[in-house]
Amino acid sequence: MAAEREREQQHVRVAVIGSGFGGLGAAVRLRRAGITDFVVLERRDSVGGTWRDNSYPGCACDVPSHLYSFSFAPNPGWPRTFSGQSHIRAYLERVTDTFGLRPHLRLNSEVIRMTWDTEELHWTIETGADGGSTLTADFVVSATGPLSDPKIPDFPGLETFEGKIFHSAQWDHDYDLRGKRVAMVGTGASAIQIVPAIAPEVERLTVFQRTAPWVMPRVDRPVTGPERWLHDRVPGTGTLRRQLLWGLRELQVSAFTKHPNRLGLVEKLASAHMKRAVKDPAMRDKLTPDYRIGCKRILLSNSYYPALARPDVDLVASGLKEVRGSTLIASDGTETEADAIIFGTGFHVTDMPIAERVKGANGTTLAEEWYSGMKGLRGCTAAGFPNFLTVIGPNTGLGNSSMILMIEAQLNYMVDYLRQLDTLGGKVAFDARSASVEAWNAHIQDRMKRTVWSTGGCDSWYLDANGRNTTVWPGTTTEFRRVTRQIDLSEYEVLRAPAPAPPPGTGTASGRTRRAEPVAAGEEGR
């Protein structure tokens, strides 16, 4: 019982939420910075984040393996140039063990509520572990990720469907698809992997396409034994391979962010890729997007188009409208009978559920502050939420490279943030200034105007309900690493906890505790 009480009342220097790439990366960087007083709160029973949750048939990464790994934890043993879900999950388990992170893990500990204590200058965190427990932390790293909470649209009549329903990120492995009439709703990154994987098994597969995606060839192959041997024995060769992959993608950025018209050649390559597999002109018309390539996420697959060309696969190009019992009705009136519906309809990206659970210094939640759109200082911090850093926050996503690069840049920012707190000493917190957040956000949105995501003529999940792109970074990873190399204290208010009140009768203090007051950054240490 004493141990349980100690656990419930524990205070830590840092609490990390989530154990995907962002959370585990933060944990490693904390240890490497000499900080061991931290916990990693994970709502599931194992690490892995989206690579644990997404276990659907055919699940794999669309970023080359040697670029989709931590720079401080290279993996010379990747089996393929584009790795599958099981290999990436195994890599994250290995990182957890290699860097001694398991003692810091608290599994099955979903964060229910987080509240900033303006008097004590720390976060009070309530979790669902052991029927409910509470801890406090001086600093919080939210690494829940934008692809963690599945989204299923509220189609009229969906509750009347008597068959099986599940999302791609919540795959029901106990349900046998063999011999079933299956509807795949959505044609995004998950769907184009699922369709080829299940088409040979089901009786009939109907794909409901709301918007045709641009699909490029997937240059995937096994990594040969000699390659793996060389990367293991001569680590520099793996580093060189990673640098080449990174450099090629850096060179592509200007086409997305400054010169979208240069993407016309890429569209021709994608169209040729489709024509090789789809011979029916009417089908090709349905599969040809009406927007500039890159406006929505570019997908990679060698098997998607051949799967759609199968005689037992139907493409409905107007999207699902409603459900009536076992009948699925498309927007153009097409009716389809189904035994199972698989939703590949994405995630809550611009309305992350964790934001509803975080209450800041002003008594409002992060979701309320972001009601008109997400915005954060350098993609990391928000005004009114002191000592709170989001990994993969607003406008930190990528359209053509590895998110691990962005994560590591934000972890540099995290380490310097904590170093600056230590330098000032005592009970101290940093709160992003509203003016700094607004200035940064205005700068990002101004740059966004000329990008393919704004000019390409599509409606993508990069955009929020107000039509603003609050998701993608409009620059290179090199630039992002530069702007997050260290914290700029002029962009923050420095909060100090009040000094303890003197005993009654000694001095003029009333004995009441004062609220923490902001101190101008330039006045610290005077």
Short mmCIF file of C-alpha atoms in Angstrom, two decimals:
data_model
loop_
_atom_site.label_atom_id
_atom_site.label_comp_id
_atom_site.label_asym_id
_atom_site.label_seq_id
_atom_site.Cartn_x
_atom_site.Cartn_y
_atom_site.Cartn_z
CA MET A 1 0.00 0.00 0.00
CA ALA A 2 2.85 2.39 0.80
CA ALA A 3 4.35 1.75 -2.63
CA GLU A 4 0.98 2.41 -4.25
CA ARG A 5 0.59 5.70 -2.36
CA GLU A 6 4.12 6.73 -3.34
CA ARG A 7 3.32 5.88 -6.95
CA GLU A 8 0.10 7.91 -6.88
CA GLN A 9 1.83 10.95 -5.39
CA GLN A 10 5.05 10.77 -7.35
CA HIS A 11 6.65 13.92 -8.72
CA VAL A 12 9.00 13.73 -11.70
CA ARG A 13 11.10 16.22 -13.54
CA VAL A 14 9.67 15.25 -16.94
CA ALA A 15 6.60 13.31 -18.04
CA VAL A 16 6.52 12.05 -21.62
CA ILE A 17 3.15 11.09 -23.11
CA GLY A 18 3.27 8.37 -25.73
CA SER A 19 5.83 5.72 -26.68
CA GLY A 20 6.04 5.94 -30.45
CA PHE A 21 9.01 7.46 -32.26
CA GLY A 22 8.43 10.84 -30.58
CA GLY A 23 8.08 9.54 -27.03
CA LEU A 24 10.91 7.02 -27.18
CA GLY A 25 13.14 9.55 -28.90
CA ALA A 26 12.43 12.04 -26.12
CA ALA A 27 13.24 9.41 -23.50
CA VAL A 28 16.58 8.59 -25.14
CA ARG A 29 17.54 12.24 -25.45
CA LEU A 30 16.64 12.86 -21.80
CA ARG A 31 18.91 10.04 -20.66
CA ARG A 32 21.71 11.21 -22.93
CA ALA A 33 21.35 14.68 -21.40
CA GLY A 34 21.79 13.18 -17.94
CA ILE A 35 18.12 13.45 -16.97
CA THR A 36 16.81 10.22 -15.47
CA ASP A 37 13.95 11.57 -13.37
CA PHE A 38 11.23 11.00 -15.95
CA VAL A 39 8.40 8.66 -16.89
CA VAL A 40 6.88 7.66 -20.22
CA LEU A 41 3.10 7.36 -19.99
CA GLU A 42 1.67 4.93 -22.55
CA ARG A 43 -2.04 4.18 -22.85
CA ARG A 44 -1.53 0.71 -24.39
CA ASP A 45 0.28 -2.37 -23.09
CA SER A 46 3.40 -2.00 -25.24
CA VAL A 47 5.50 0.59 -27.03
CA GLY A 48 5.34 1.42 -30.72
CA GLY A 49 2.69 4.09 -31.22
CA THR A 50 1.18 4.07 -34.69
CA TRP A 51 3.45 1.14 -35.65
CA ARG A 52 1.88 -0.93 -32.89
CA ASP A 53 -1.70 0.11 -33.63
CA ASN A 54 -1.58 -0.20 -37.42
CA SER A 55 -1.19 -3.92 -38.05
CA TYR A 56 -3.44 -4.26 -41.09
CA PRO A 57 -2.43 -6.57 -43.96
CA GLY A 58 0.26 -5.00 -46.11
CA CYS A 59 1.13 -2.26 -43.61
CA ALA A 60 4.50 -0.73 -44.43
CA CYS A 61 6.34 2.59 -44.43
CA ASP A 62 6.54 4.87 -47.46
CA VAL A 63 9.88 6.36 -46.36
CA PRO A 64 13.10 4.40 -47.06
CA SER A 65 14.17 2.30 -44.09
CA HIS A 66 17.60 3.85 -43.62
CA LEU A 67 16.03 7.31 -43.36
CA TYR A 68 13.15 6.16 -41.17
CA SER A 69 15.21 5.54 -38.07
CA PHE A 70 16.94 7.60 -35.39
CA SER A 71 20.32 9.05 -36.32
CA PHE A 72 21.57 7.92 -32.90
CA ALA A 73 20.25 4.37 -33.37
CA PRO A 74 21.03 3.22 -36.92
CA ASN A 75 19.79 -0.20 -37.95
CA PRO A 76 22.14 -1.98 -40.37
CA GLY A 77 19.82 -4.96 -40.51
CA TRP A 78 16.78 -3.51 -42.29
CA PRO A 79 15.48 -6.41 -44.45
CA ARG A 80 13.93 -4.21 -47.17
CA THR A 81 14.52 -0.76 -48.60
CA PHE A 82 10.95 0.09 -47.45
CA SER A 83 10.24 -1.73 -44.21
CA GLY A 84 7.04 -3.36 -43.08
CA GLN A 85 5.15 -2.66 -39.88
CA SER A 86 6.53 -5.65 -37.98
CA HIS A 87 10.15 -4.65 -38.65
CA ILE A 88 9.58 -1.03 -37.58
CA ARG A 89 7.81 -2.12 -34.42
CA ALA A 90 10.66 -4.53 -33.64
CA TYR A 91 13.11 -1.66 -34.15
CA LEU A 92 11.28 0.47 -31.59
CA GLU A 93 11.26 -2.40 -29.09
CA ARG A 94 15.01 -2.74 -29.65
CA VAL A 95 15.56 0.99 -29.07
CA THR A 96 13.61 0.67 -25.82
CA ASP A 97 15.91 -2.09 -24.60
CA THR A 98 19.19 -0.73 -25.97
CA PHE A 99 18.79 2.62 -24.20
CA GLY A 100 17.39 1.20 -20.95
CA LEU A 101 13.97 2.81 -21.21
CA ARG A 102 11.78 0.07 -19.72
CA PRO A 103 12.19 1.20 -16.08
CA HIS A 104 10.75 4.57 -17.14
CA LEU A 105 7.69 3.10 -18.89
CA ARG A 106 4.24 3.17 -17.38
CA LEU A 107 2.09 1.05 -19.64
CA ASN A 108 -1.71 1.08 -19.58
CA SER A 109 -1.51 4.63 -18.24
CA GLU A 110 -3.70 6.76 -20.44
CA VAL A 111 -3.63 10.45 -19.60
CA ILE A 112 -7.15 11.45 -18.61
CA ARG A 113 -6.49 15.06 -17.60
CA MET A 114 -3.55 17.44 -17.24
CA THR A 115 -3.74 20.74 -15.36
CA TRP A 116 -1.14 23.46 -14.92
CA ASP A 117 -0.70 24.55 -11.30
CA THR A 118 0.02 28.29 -11.40
CA GLU A 119 1.16 28.32 -7.77
CA GLU A 120 3.51 25.35 -7.80
CA LEU A 121 4.61 25.76 -11.43
CA HIS A 122 4.09 22.15 -12.34
CA TRP A 123 1.64 19.90 -14.17
CA THR A 124 -0.81 17.66 -12.35
CA ILE A 125 -1.42 14.58 -14.48
CA GLU A 126 -4.28 12.16 -13.92
CA THR A 127 -4.00 8.76 -15.56
CA GLY A 128 -6.26 5.76 -15.87
CA ALA A 129 -3.64 3.39 -14.45
CA ASP A 130 -4.66 1.14 -11.54
CA GLY A 131 -8.14 2.58 -11.46
CA GLY A 132 -6.82 6.13 -11.49
CA SER A 133 -3.61 7.68 -10.23
CA THR A 134 -2.01 11.12 -10.17
CA LEU A 135 1.50 12.41 -10.55
CA THR A 136 3.05 15.83 -10.99
CA ALA A 137 5.77 16.94 -13.39
CA ASP A 138 7.79 20.11 -13.87
CA PHE A 139 7.86 19.60 -17.62
CA VAL A 140 5.67 17.64 -20.05
CA VAL A 141 6.46 16.34 -23.53
CA SER A 142 3.33 15.42 -25.46
CA ALA A 143 4.29 12.84 -28.09
CA THR A 144 0.89 11.35 -28.83
CA GLY A 145 1.35 11.96 -32.55
CA PRO A 146 -1.18 13.09 -35.17
CA LEU A 147 -1.84 9.56 -36.47
CA SER A 148 -2.96 8.02 -33.20
CA ASP A 149 -6.73 8.52 -32.98
CA PRO A 150 -8.73 7.00 -35.88
CA LYS A 151 -11.53 8.96 -37.48
CA ILE A 152 -14.70 7.36 -38.84
CA PRO A 153 -17.12 9.78 -40.53
CA ASP A 154 -20.68 9.77 -39.24
CA PHE A 155 -22.39 8.31 -42.29
CA PRO A 156 -26.20 8.29 -42.06
CA GLY A 157 -27.51 4.81 -41.24
CA LEU A 158 -24.14 3.35 -40.27
CA GLU A 159 -25.69 2.07 -37.05
CA THR A 160 -28.07 -0.10 -39.11
CA PHE A 161 -25.25 -2.10 -40.66
CA GLU A 162 -25.34 -5.63 -39.25
CA GLY A 163 -21.97 -6.78 -40.56
CA LYS A 164 -18.46 -6.14 -39.31
CA ILE A 165 -17.08 -2.59 -39.08
CA PHE A 166 -13.56 -1.55 -38.16
CA HIS A 167 -10.95 1.10 -38.95
CA SER A 168 -7.63 0.28 -40.60
CA ALA A 169 -5.83 1.30 -37.40
CA GLN A 170 -8.00 -1.04 -35.32
CA TRP A 171 -7.81 -4.15 -37.46
CA ASP A 172 -9.84 -7.10 -36.23
CA HIS A 173 -7.52 -10.04 -36.78
CA ASP A 174 -10.16 -12.45 -35.44
CA TYR A 175 -12.53 -11.65 -38.29
CA ASP A 176 -12.02 -13.86 -41.34
CA LEU A 177 -12.41 -11.89 -44.57
CA ARG A 178 -12.27 -14.96 -46.77
CA GLY A 179 -15.38 -15.33 -48.90
CA LYS A 180 -16.86 -12.03 -47.66
CA ARG A 181 -18.18 -9.06 -49.58
CA VAL A 182 -15.97 -6.26 -48.32
CA ALA A 183 -16.22 -2.50 -48.73
CA MET A 184 -13.05 -0.42 -48.43
CA VAL A 185 -13.96 3.19 -47.66
CA GLY A 186 -11.16 5.58 -48.52
CA THR A 187 -8.18 5.54 -50.86
CA GLY A 188 -5.41 6.98 -48.71
CA ALA A 189 -2.03 5.61 -47.66
CA SER A 190 -3.50 2.72 -45.64
CA ALA A 191 -6.15 1.76 -48.17
CA ILE A 192 -3.75 1.37 -51.07
CA GLN A 193 -1.82 -1.16 -48.99
CA ILE A 194 -4.89 -3.00 -47.73
CA VAL A 195 -6.64 -3.39 -51.10
CA PRO A 196 -3.91 -5.49 -52.78
CA ALA A 197 -3.41 -7.53 -49.60
CA ILE A 198 -7.04 -8.62 -49.18
CA ALA A 199 -8.31 -8.65 -52.78
CA PRO A 200 -7.22 -12.25 -53.42
CA GLU A 201 -9.00 -13.48 -50.28
CA VAL A 202 -12.43 -11.86 -50.34
CA GLU A 203 -15.38 -12.83 -52.51
CA ARG A 204 -15.76 -9.29 -53.79
CA LEU A 205 -14.11 -6.03 -52.89
CA THR A 206 -15.67 -2.61 -53.46
CA VAL A 207 -13.46 0.44 -53.08
CA PHE A 208 -15.26 3.71 -52.32
CA GLN A 209 -13.11 6.53 -53.64
CA ARG A 210 -13.99 10.10 -52.73
CA THR A 211 -10.89 11.62 -54.33
CA ALA A 212 -8.43 9.85 -56.61
CA PRO A 213 -4.87 9.81 -55.20
CA TRP A 214 -1.67 10.26 -57.14
CA VAL A 215 0.26 6.99 -56.94
CA MET A 216 3.94 6.62 -57.80
CA PRO A 217 5.98 3.42 -58.15
CA ARG A 218 7.37 1.97 -54.94
CA VAL A 219 11.05 1.21 -55.54
CA ASP A 220 11.17 -1.53 -52.95
CA ARG A 221 13.46 -4.54 -52.83
CA PRO A 222 15.16 -6.80 -50.30
CA VAL A 223 18.35 -5.39 -48.79
CA THR A 224 21.01 -7.90 -49.76
CA GLY A 225 23.18 -9.79 -47.32
CA PRO A 226 26.36 -8.05 -48.48
CA GLU A 227 24.68 -4.65 -47.99
CA ARG A 228 23.67 -5.52 -44.43
CA TRP A 229 27.14 -6.92 -43.71
CA LEU A 230 28.77 -3.73 -45.00
CA HIS A 231 26.49 -1.43 -42.98
CA ASP A 232 27.16 -3.52 -39.87
CA ARG A 233 30.93 -3.73 -40.24
CA VAL A 234 31.48 -0.25 -41.70
CA PRO A 235 28.83 1.98 -40.04
CA GLY A 236 29.87 4.96 -42.12
CA THR A 237 28.35 3.33 -45.19
CA GLY A 238 24.94 3.27 -43.55
CA THR A 239 25.35 6.91 -42.60
CA LEU A 240 26.29 7.77 -46.18
CA ARG A 241 23.23 5.93 -47.48
CA ARG A 242 21.04 7.86 -45.06
CA GLN A 243 22.61 11.17 -46.08
CA LEU A 244 22.03 10.48 -49.77
CA LEU A 245 18.39 9.61 -49.17
CA TRP A 246 17.99 12.77 -47.10
CA GLY A 247 19.76 15.00 -49.60
CA LEU A 248 17.63 13.89 -52.54
CA ARG A 249 14.50 14.77 -50.60
CA GLU A 250 15.85 18.14 -49.54
CA LEU A 251 16.33 18.99 -53.22
CA GLN A 252 12.66 18.23 -53.90
CA VAL A 253 11.29 20.66 -51.32
CA SER A 254 11.30 23.82 -53.45
CA ALA A 255 8.94 22.20 -55.97
CA PHE A 256 6.40 21.69 -53.19
CA THR A 257 6.88 24.98 -51.41
CA LYS A 258 7.84 27.54 -54.07
CA HIS A 259 7.42 26.18 -57.60
CA PRO A 260 4.45 23.76 -57.77
CA ASN A 261 4.34 24.03 -61.56
CA ARG A 262 7.57 22.04 -61.70
CA LEU A 263 5.62 19.01 -60.51
CA GLY A 264 4.05 18.50 -63.94
CA LEU A 265 6.76 16.03 -64.95
CA VAL A 266 6.08 13.99 -61.81
CA GLU A 267 2.40 13.84 -62.78
CA LYS A 268 3.36 12.39 -66.15
CA LEU A 269 5.41 9.69 -64.44
CA ALA A 270 2.49 8.86 -62.15
CA SER A 271 0.07 8.71 -65.10
CA ALA A 272 2.40 6.38 -66.99
CA HIS A 273 2.60 4.18 -63.91
CA MET A 274 -1.21 3.91 -63.87
CA LYS A 275 -1.50 3.21 -67.61
CA ARG A 276 0.87 0.27 -67.37
CA ALA A 277 -1.52 -1.50 -64.98
CA VAL A 278 -4.96 -0.18 -65.93
CA LYS A 279 -5.91 -0.78 -69.57
CA ASP A 280 -9.55 0.35 -69.35
CA PRO A 281 -9.77 4.06 -70.37
CA ALA A 282 -12.95 4.56 -68.33
CA MET A 283 -11.21 3.19 -65.23
CA ARG A 284 -8.21 5.43 -65.87
CA ASP A 285 -10.50 8.45 -66.02
CA LYS A 286 -11.84 7.57 -62.59
CA LEU A 287 -8.33 7.13 -61.23
CA THR A 288 -6.87 10.35 -62.63
CA PRO A 289 -6.77 13.14 -60.01
CA ASP A 290 -8.03 16.61 -60.89
CA TYR A 291 -5.46 18.42 -58.72
CA ARG A 292 -1.73 19.04 -58.77
CA ILE A 293 0.37 16.16 -57.53
CA GLY A 294 1.65 16.80 -54.01
CA CYS A 295 -1.44 18.76 -52.95
CA LYS A 296 -2.52 15.60 -51.16
CA ARG A 297 -0.08 13.02 -49.90
CA ILE A 298 1.70 11.23 -52.77
CA LEU A 299 1.22 7.47 -52.38
CA LEU A 300 3.65 4.69 -53.30
CA SER A 301 2.49 1.31 -54.58
CA ASN A 302 3.26 -1.22 -57.32
CA SER A 303 0.24 -3.38 -56.51
CA TYR A 304 -2.67 -0.97 -55.99
CA TYR A 305 -3.55 -0.38 -59.64
CA PRO A 306 -3.23 -4.08 -60.60
CA ALA A 307 -5.56 -4.93 -57.70
CA LEU A 308 -8.18 -2.46 -58.93
CA ALA A 309 -7.97 -4.05 -62.38
CA ARG A 310 -9.03 -7.44 -61.00
CA PRO A 311 -12.48 -8.67 -62.16
CA ASP A 312 -13.60 -9.20 -58.55
CA VAL A 313 -12.76 -5.63 -57.47
CA ASP A 314 -15.09 -2.68 -58.11
CA LEU A 315 -14.21 1.00 -57.90
CA VAL A 316 -16.97 3.41 -56.90
CA ALA A 317 -15.62 6.84 -57.71
CA SER A 318 -18.19 9.02 -55.94
CA GLY A 319 -17.61 8.08 -52.31
CA LEU A 320 -19.91 6.60 -49.68
CA LYS A 321 -23.01 8.63 -48.82
CA GLU A 322 -25.17 6.48 -46.54
CA VAL A 323 -25.83 2.97 -45.25
CA ARG A 324 -29.14 1.10 -45.25
CA GLY A 325 -28.76 -2.22 -43.51
CA SER A 326 -26.29 -4.25 -45.59
CA THR A 327 -26.60 -1.86 -48.53
CA LEU A 328 -24.01 0.86 -49.02
CA ILE A 329 -25.12 3.78 -51.15
CA ALA A 330 -22.64 6.02 -52.95
CA SER A 331 -23.11 9.69 -53.73
CA ASP A 332 -23.96 8.82 -57.35
CA GLY A 333 -26.63 6.34 -56.24
CA THR A 334 -24.58 3.18 -56.76
CA GLU A 335 -25.69 0.45 -54.36
CA THR A 336 -23.37 -2.21 -52.99
CA GLU A 337 -24.09 -5.16 -50.71
CA ALA A 338 -21.43 -5.79 -48.09
CA ASP A 339 -20.67 -8.12 -45.19
CA ALA A 340 -17.88 -5.94 -43.80
CA ILE A 341 -16.82 -2.29 -43.96
CA ILE A 342 -13.21 -1.28 -43.50
CA PHE A 343 -12.63 2.42 -42.97
CA GLY A 344 -9.39 3.91 -44.20
CA THR A 345 -10.60 7.40 -43.39
CA GLY A 346 -7.62 8.80 -41.56
CA PHE A 347 -7.10 10.28 -38.12
CA HIS A 348 -7.88 13.29 -35.94
CA VAL A 349 -4.91 15.35 -37.11
CA THR A 350 -6.01 18.99 -36.84
CA ASP A 351 -8.22 18.25 -33.81
CA MET A 352 -6.02 15.98 -31.73
CA PRO A 353 -8.03 14.55 -28.78
CA ILE A 354 -5.14 15.05 -26.34
CA ALA A 355 -5.73 18.81 -26.67
CA GLU A 356 -9.09 18.42 -24.93
CA ARG A 357 -7.35 16.94 -21.88
CA VAL A 358 -4.73 19.64 -21.32
CA LYS A 359 -5.79 22.67 -19.23
CA GLY A 360 -3.35 25.57 -19.14
CA ALA A 361 -2.57 28.56 -16.98
CA ASN A 362 -5.68 30.47 -18.04
CA GLY A 363 -8.04 27.64 -17.12
CA THR A 364 -8.81 26.82 -20.76
CA THR A 365 -7.94 23.65 -22.60
CA LEU A 366 -5.54 23.46 -25.49
CA ALA A 367 -8.48 22.45 -27.68
CA GLU A 368 -10.28 25.65 -26.72
CA GLU A 369 -7.21 27.74 -27.46
CA TRP A 370 -6.91 25.99 -30.82
CA TYR A 371 -10.60 26.31 -31.67
CA SER A 372 -9.86 28.53 -34.68
CA GLY A 373 -6.83 26.44 -35.67
CA MET A 374 -3.69 24.90 -34.21
CA LYS A 375 -0.73 27.19 -33.78
CA GLY A 376 2.48 26.77 -31.90
CA LEU A 377 5.79 28.56 -31.51
CA ARG A 378 8.28 26.77 -33.77
CA GLY A 379 5.86 23.86 -33.82
CA CYS A 380 6.68 23.12 -30.18
CA THR A 381 4.96 25.32 -27.59
CA ALA A 382 1.69 27.21 -27.09
CA ALA A 383 0.93 30.41 -25.18
CA GLY A 384 -0.65 29.78 -21.78
CA PHE A 385 0.80 26.26 -21.47
CA PRO A 386 4.12 26.67 -19.64
CA ASN A 387 6.75 23.93 -19.69
CA PHE A 388 4.67 21.96 -22.19
CA LEU A 389 6.21 20.85 -25.48
CA THR A 390 4.49 19.02 -28.33
CA VAL A 391 6.50 16.71 -30.55
CA ILE A 392 5.06 16.81 -34.10
CA GLY A 393 3.07 19.89 -33.21
CA PRO A 394 1.45 22.44 -35.53
CA ASN A 395 3.07 22.82 -38.97
CA THR A 396 5.79 20.24 -38.44
CA GLY A 397 4.54 17.56 -40.84
CA LEU A 398 6.30 16.62 -44.07
CA GLY A 399 5.07 15.74 -47.52
CA ASN A 400 8.19 14.13 -48.94
CA SER A 401 10.68 13.07 -46.26
CA SER A 402 11.10 11.34 -42.91
CA MET A 403 9.29 12.65 -39.84
CA ILE A 404 12.13 11.27 -37.73
CA LEU A 405 14.21 14.22 -38.93
CA MET A 406 11.60 16.65 -37.61
CA ILE A 407 11.24 14.75 -34.35
CA GLU A 408 14.97 14.87 -33.68
CA ALA A 409 15.02 18.61 -34.37
CA GLN A 410 12.26 19.16 -31.80
CA LEU A 411 14.15 17.02 -29.31
CA ASN A 412 17.11 19.38 -29.70
CA TYR A 413 14.73 22.17 -28.74
CA MET A 414 13.48 20.15 -25.76
CA VAL A 415 16.99 19.54 -24.43
CA ASP A 416 17.94 23.21 -24.72
CA TYR A 417 14.64 24.23 -23.07
CA LEU A 418 15.48 22.07 -20.06
CA ARG A 419 19.07 23.30 -20.03
CA GLN A 420 17.88 26.91 -19.90
CA LEU A 421 15.55 26.07 -17.02
CA ASP A 422 18.48 24.57 -15.15
CA THR A 423 20.64 27.60 -15.89
CA LEU A 424 18.11 29.95 -14.31
CA GLY A 425 17.73 27.60 -11.35
CA GLY A 426 15.01 27.31 -8.75
CA LYS A 427 11.33 26.81 -9.43
CA VAL A 428 10.97 28.29 -12.89
CA ALA A 429 8.87 27.87 -16.03
CA PHE A 430 8.77 29.31 -19.55
CA ASP A 431 5.51 30.37 -21.16
CA ALA A 432 5.47 31.22 -24.86
CA ARG A 433 4.44 34.83 -25.42
CA SER A 434 1.20 35.23 -27.36
CA ALA A 435 2.85 37.79 -29.62
CA SER A 436 5.65 35.36 -30.43
CA VAL A 437 3.22 32.57 -31.26
CA GLU A 438 1.12 34.85 -33.45
CA ALA A 439 4.17 36.22 -35.27
CA TRP A 440 5.51 32.74 -35.95
CA ASN A 441 2.12 31.47 -37.11
CA ALA A 442 1.60 34.50 -39.41
CA HIS A 443 5.04 33.88 -40.92
CA ILE A 444 4.23 30.21 -41.59
CA GLN A 445 0.80 30.93 -43.06
CA ASP A 446 2.25 33.62 -45.32
CA ARG A 447 4.79 31.15 -46.68
CA MET A 448 2.05 28.57 -47.09
CA LYS A 449 0.24 30.67 -49.70
CA ARG A 450 2.56 29.69 -52.55
CA THR A 451 2.91 26.00 -51.69
CA VAL A 452 1.31 23.15 -53.61
CA TRP A 453 -0.83 22.39 -50.55
CA SER A 454 -2.55 25.77 -50.94
CA THR A 455 -2.47 26.20 -54.71
CA GLY A 456 -2.86 22.61 -55.90
CA GLY A 457 -6.65 22.60 -55.98
CA CYS A 458 -7.42 19.85 -53.48
CA ASP A 459 -9.05 19.39 -50.09
CA SER A 460 -6.65 17.39 -47.95
CA TRP A 461 -6.28 16.29 -44.35
CA TYR A 462 -3.50 18.85 -44.09
CA LEU A 463 -6.21 21.53 -43.86
CA ASP A 464 -8.30 22.26 -40.79
CA ALA A 465 -12.01 23.09 -40.66
CA ASN A 466 -11.22 26.69 -41.60
CA GLY A 467 -9.25 25.67 -44.68
CA ARG A 468 -5.86 26.58 -43.18
CA ASN A 469 -2.87 24.30 -43.44
CA THR A 470 -1.88 23.83 -39.80
CA THR A 471 -0.14 20.52 -40.44
CA VAL A 472 2.77 20.76 -42.88
CA TRP A 473 6.14 22.50 -42.61
CA PRO A 474 6.70 24.81 -45.64
CA GLY A 475 10.46 24.37 -45.81
CA THR A 476 13.38 21.97 -45.63
CA THR A 477 14.29 19.81 -42.67
CA THR A 478 17.61 21.66 -42.60
CA GLU A 479 15.81 24.94 -42.00
CA PHE A 480 13.60 23.41 -39.30
CA ARG A 481 16.62 22.00 -37.52
CA ARG A 482 18.18 25.47 -37.59
CA VAL A 483 15.13 27.29 -36.14
CA THR A 484 14.75 24.70 -33.36
CA ARG A 485 18.41 24.39 -32.47
CA GLN A 486 17.88 26.32 -29.24
CA ILE A 487 15.23 28.20 -27.33
CA ASP A 488 15.06 31.98 -27.72
CA LEU A 489 14.17 33.34 -24.28
CA SER A 490 12.92 36.62 -25.79
CA GLU A 491 9.98 34.60 -27.14
CA TYR A 492 8.99 33.48 -23.62
CA GLU A 493 7.84 34.85 -20.31
CA VAL A 494 9.92 33.51 -17.44
CA LEU A 495 7.74 32.49 -14.50
CA ARG A 496 9.16 32.27 -11.00
CA ALA A 497 7.52 30.60 -8.05
CA PRO A 498 7.03 33.02 -5.15
CA ALA A 499 9.48 32.80 -2.30
CA PRO A 500 8.18 31.01 0.82
CA ALA A 501 6.36 33.36 3.17
CA PRO A 502 8.34 34.21 6.33
CA PRO A 503 7.00 33.03 9.67
CA PRO A 504 4.30 35.24 11.21
CA GLY A 505 5.71 38.30 12.91
CA THR A 506 8.95 38.35 10.90
CA GLY A 507 8.76 41.04 8.24
CA THR A 508 5.77 42.49 6.48
CA ALA A 509 4.56 39.48 4.50
CA SER A 510 0.94 38.62 5.09
CA GLY A 511 1.66 34.92 5.02
CA ARG A 512 -0.42 34.41 1.88
CA THR A 513 1.12 32.63 -1.12
CA ARG A 514 1.49 34.84 -4.15
CA ARG A 515 0.82 33.61 -7.67
CA ALA A 516 3.86 33.11 -9.84
CA GLU A 517 4.70 36.30 -11.66
CA PRO A 518 6.31 36.62 -15.09
CA VAL A 519 9.80 38.06 -15.18
CA ALA A 520 11.15 39.68 -18.31
CA ALA A 521 13.78 37.42 -19.85
CA GLY A 522 16.36 40.21 -19.84
CA GLU A 523 15.90 40.79 -16.13
CA GLU A 524 16.70 37.22 -15.07
CA GLY A 525 19.95 37.04 -13.12
CA ARG A 526 20.25 40.79 -12.49
#
